[in-house]
mmCIF file of C-alpha atoms in Angstrom:
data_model
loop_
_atom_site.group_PDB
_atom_site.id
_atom_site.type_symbol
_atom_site.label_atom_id
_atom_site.label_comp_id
_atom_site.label_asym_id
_atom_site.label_seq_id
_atom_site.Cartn_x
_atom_site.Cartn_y
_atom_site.Cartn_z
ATOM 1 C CA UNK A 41 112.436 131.075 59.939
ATOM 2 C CA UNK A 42 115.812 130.597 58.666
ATOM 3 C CA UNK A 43 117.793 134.091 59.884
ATOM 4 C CA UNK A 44 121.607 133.134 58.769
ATOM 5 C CA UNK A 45 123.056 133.905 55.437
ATOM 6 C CA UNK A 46 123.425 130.475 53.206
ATOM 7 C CA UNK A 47 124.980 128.224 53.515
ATOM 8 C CA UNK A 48 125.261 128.431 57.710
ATOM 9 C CA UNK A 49 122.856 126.063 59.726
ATOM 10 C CA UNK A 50 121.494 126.450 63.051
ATOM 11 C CA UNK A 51 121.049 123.739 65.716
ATOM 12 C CA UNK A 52 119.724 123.555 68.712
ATOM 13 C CA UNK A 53 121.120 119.772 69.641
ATOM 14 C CA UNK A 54 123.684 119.961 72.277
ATOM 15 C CA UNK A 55 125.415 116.388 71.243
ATOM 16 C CA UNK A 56 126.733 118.503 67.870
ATOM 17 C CA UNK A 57 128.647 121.292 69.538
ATOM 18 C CA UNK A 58 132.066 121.151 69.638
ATOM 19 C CA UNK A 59 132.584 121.810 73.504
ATOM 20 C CA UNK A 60 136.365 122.260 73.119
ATOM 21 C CA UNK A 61 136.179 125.020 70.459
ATOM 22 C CA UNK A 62 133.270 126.475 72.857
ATOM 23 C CA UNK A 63 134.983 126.522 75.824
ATOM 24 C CA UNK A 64 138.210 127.976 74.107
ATOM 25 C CA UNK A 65 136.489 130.857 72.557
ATOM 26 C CA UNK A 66 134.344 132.036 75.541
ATOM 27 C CA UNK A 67 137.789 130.989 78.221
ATOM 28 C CA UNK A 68 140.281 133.560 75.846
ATOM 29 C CA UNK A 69 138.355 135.430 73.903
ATOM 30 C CA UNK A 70 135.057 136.455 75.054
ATOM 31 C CA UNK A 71 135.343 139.407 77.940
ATOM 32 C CA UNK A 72 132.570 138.193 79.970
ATOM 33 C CA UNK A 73 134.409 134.871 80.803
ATOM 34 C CA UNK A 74 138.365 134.970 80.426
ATOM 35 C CA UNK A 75 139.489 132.135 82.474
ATOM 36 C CA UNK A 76 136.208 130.081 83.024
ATOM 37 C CA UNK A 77 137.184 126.341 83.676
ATOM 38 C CA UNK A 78 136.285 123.268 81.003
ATOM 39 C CA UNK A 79 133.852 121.943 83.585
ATOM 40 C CA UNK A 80 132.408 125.268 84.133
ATOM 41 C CA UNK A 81 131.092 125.708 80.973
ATOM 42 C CA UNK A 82 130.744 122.046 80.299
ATOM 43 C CA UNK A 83 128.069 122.419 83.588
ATOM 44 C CA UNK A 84 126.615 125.100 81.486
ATOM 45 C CA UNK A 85 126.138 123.814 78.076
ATOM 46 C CA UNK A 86 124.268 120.781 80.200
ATOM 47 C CA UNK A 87 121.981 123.514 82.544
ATOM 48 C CA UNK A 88 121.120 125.570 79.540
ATOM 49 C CA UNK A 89 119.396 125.632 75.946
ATOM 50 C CA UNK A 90 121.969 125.886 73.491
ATOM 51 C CA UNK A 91 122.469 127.422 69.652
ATOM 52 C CA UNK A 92 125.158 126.325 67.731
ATOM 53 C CA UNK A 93 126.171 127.629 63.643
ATOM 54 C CA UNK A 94 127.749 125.794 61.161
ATOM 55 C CA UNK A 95 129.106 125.682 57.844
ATOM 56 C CA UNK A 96 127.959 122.981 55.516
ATOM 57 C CA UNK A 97 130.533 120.296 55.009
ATOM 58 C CA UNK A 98 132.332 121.428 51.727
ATOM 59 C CA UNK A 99 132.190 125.305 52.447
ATOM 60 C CA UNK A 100 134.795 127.829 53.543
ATOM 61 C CA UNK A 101 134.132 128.118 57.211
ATOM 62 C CA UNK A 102 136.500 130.644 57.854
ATOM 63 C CA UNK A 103 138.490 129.425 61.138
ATOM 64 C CA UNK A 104 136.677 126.187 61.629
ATOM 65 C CA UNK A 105 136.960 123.325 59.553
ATOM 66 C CA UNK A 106 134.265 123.157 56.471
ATOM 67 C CA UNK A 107 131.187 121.168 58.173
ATOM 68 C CA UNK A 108 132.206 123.051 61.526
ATOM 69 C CA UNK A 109 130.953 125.526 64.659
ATOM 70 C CA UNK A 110 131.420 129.121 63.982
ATOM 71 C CA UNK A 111 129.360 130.442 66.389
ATOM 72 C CA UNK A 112 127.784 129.704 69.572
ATOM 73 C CA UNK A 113 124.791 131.116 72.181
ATOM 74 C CA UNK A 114 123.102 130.573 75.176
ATOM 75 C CA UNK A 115 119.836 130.734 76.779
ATOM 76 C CA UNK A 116 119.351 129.708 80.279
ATOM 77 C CA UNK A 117 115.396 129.908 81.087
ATOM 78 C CA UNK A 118 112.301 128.158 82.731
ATOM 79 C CA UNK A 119 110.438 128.042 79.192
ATOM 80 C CA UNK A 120 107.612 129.648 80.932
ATOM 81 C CA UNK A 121 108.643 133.174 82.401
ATOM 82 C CA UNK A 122 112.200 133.729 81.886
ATOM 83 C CA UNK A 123 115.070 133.996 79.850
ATOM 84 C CA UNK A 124 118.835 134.540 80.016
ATOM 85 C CA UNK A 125 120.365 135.382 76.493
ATOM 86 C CA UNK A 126 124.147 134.417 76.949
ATOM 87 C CA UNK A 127 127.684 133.478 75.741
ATOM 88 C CA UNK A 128 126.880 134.968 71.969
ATOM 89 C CA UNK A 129 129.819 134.451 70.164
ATOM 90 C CA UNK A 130 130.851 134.555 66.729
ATOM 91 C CA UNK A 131 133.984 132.964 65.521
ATOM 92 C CA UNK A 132 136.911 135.760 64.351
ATOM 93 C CA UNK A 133 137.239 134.809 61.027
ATOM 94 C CA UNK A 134 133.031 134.549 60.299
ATOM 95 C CA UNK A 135 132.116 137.619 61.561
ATOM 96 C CA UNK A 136 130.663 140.186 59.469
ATOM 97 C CA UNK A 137 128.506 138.044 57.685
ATOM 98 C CA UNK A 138 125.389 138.246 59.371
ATOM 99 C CA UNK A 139 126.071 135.286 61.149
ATOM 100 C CA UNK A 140 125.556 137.352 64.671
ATOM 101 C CA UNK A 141 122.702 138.821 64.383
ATOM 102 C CA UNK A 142 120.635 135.425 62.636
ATOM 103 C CA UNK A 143 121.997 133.928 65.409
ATOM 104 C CA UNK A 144 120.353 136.409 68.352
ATOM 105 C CA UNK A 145 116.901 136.856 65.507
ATOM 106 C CA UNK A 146 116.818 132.375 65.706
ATOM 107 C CA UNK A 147 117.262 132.726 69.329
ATOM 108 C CA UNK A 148 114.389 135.400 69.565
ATOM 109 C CA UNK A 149 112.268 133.048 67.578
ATOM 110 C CA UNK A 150 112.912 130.047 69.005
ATOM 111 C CA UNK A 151 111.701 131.044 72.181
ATOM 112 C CA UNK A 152 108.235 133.535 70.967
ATOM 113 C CA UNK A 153 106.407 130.181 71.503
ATOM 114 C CA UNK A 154 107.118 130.295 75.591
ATOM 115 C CA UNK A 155 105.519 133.486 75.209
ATOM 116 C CA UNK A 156 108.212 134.656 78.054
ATOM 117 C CA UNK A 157 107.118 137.948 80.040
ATOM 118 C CA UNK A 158 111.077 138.812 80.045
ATOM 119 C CA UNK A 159 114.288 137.511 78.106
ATOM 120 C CA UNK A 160 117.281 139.700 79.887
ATOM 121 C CA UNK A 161 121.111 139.906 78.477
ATOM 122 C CA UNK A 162 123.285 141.926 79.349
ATOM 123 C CA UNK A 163 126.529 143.482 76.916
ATOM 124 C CA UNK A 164 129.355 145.803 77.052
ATOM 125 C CA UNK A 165 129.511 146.337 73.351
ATOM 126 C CA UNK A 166 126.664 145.364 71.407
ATOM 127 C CA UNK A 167 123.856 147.561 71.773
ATOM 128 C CA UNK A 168 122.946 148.035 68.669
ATOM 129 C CA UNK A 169 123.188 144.422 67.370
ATOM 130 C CA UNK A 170 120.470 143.312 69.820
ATOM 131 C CA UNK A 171 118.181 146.790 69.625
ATOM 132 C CA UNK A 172 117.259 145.482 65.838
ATOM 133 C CA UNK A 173 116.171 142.227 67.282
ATOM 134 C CA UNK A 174 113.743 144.339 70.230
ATOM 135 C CA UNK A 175 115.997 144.587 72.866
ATOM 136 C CA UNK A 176 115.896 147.375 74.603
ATOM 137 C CA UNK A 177 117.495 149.133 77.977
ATOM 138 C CA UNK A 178 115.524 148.073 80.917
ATOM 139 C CA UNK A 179 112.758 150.889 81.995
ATOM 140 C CA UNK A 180 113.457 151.083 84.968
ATOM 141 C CA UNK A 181 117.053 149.480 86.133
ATOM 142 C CA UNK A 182 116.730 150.845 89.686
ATOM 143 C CA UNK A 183 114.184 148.151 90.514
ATOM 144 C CA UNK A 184 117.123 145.118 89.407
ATOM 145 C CA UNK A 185 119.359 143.824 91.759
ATOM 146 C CA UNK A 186 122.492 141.024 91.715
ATOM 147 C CA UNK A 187 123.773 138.789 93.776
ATOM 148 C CA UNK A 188 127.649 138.718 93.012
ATOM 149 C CA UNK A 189 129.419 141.870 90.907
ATOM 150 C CA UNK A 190 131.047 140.267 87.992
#
């Protein structure tokens, strides 16, 4: 199912993102990983499933070039029980288009095949973007635990 407005593309091939542009959105702009090193996230591109958006070569793009990545995702998961939704981000100048939430509804469907018992993420300020996708606030949070605080 195609979730973004037209004319934005999804794609799930990891040899089309633009790593730089990634890596400087999420490293200065993203509050869930100011400072995080190149090889970091290059480490995690490699470890994890990845989403990228694009404008069509030949459209406005807003701060990418036409043909270029204005918005990136996550998911880190075993493809048979679990899933980590992470690193959403939507490019400044694109958002407000829809492009966000297509993003987190192609995620959703890309992985309803797994048939996953769980697919976690976790936001300071975006509740109600993923709540009209079926996320919800765990039932009981009391029986989660971390390793590590931030």
């Amino acid at each position: 199912m195609d979730h973004l407005p037209a004319p934005y593309e999804l794609s799930t091939d990891p040899a089309r993102l633009d790593r730089a542009l990634v890596h400087h959105w999420l490293s200065t702009d993203a509050y869930w990983a100011l400072g995080r090193g190149r090889e970091q996230q290059d480490t995690a591109i490699d470890n994890s499933l990845n989403f990228g958006v694009y404008a069509p070569a030949g459209t406005p793009a807003g701060p990418a070039a036409p043909g270029g990545q204005v918005a990136y995702a996550r998911v880190v998961t075993d493809r048979a029980t679990f899933a980590w939704l992470c690193d959403v981000y939507v490019a400044r100048g694109a958002r407000g288009a829809g492009i966000g939430g297509g993003l987190v509804a192609a995620v959703r469907d890309h992985l309803a095949p797994y048939r996953l018992r769980r697919v976690l993420l976790a936001t300071g300020d975006a509740h109600g973007v993923y709540a009209r996708f079926g996320f919800e606030p765990l039932a009981d949070p009391t029986q989660w635990m971390a390793l590590g605080t931030a």
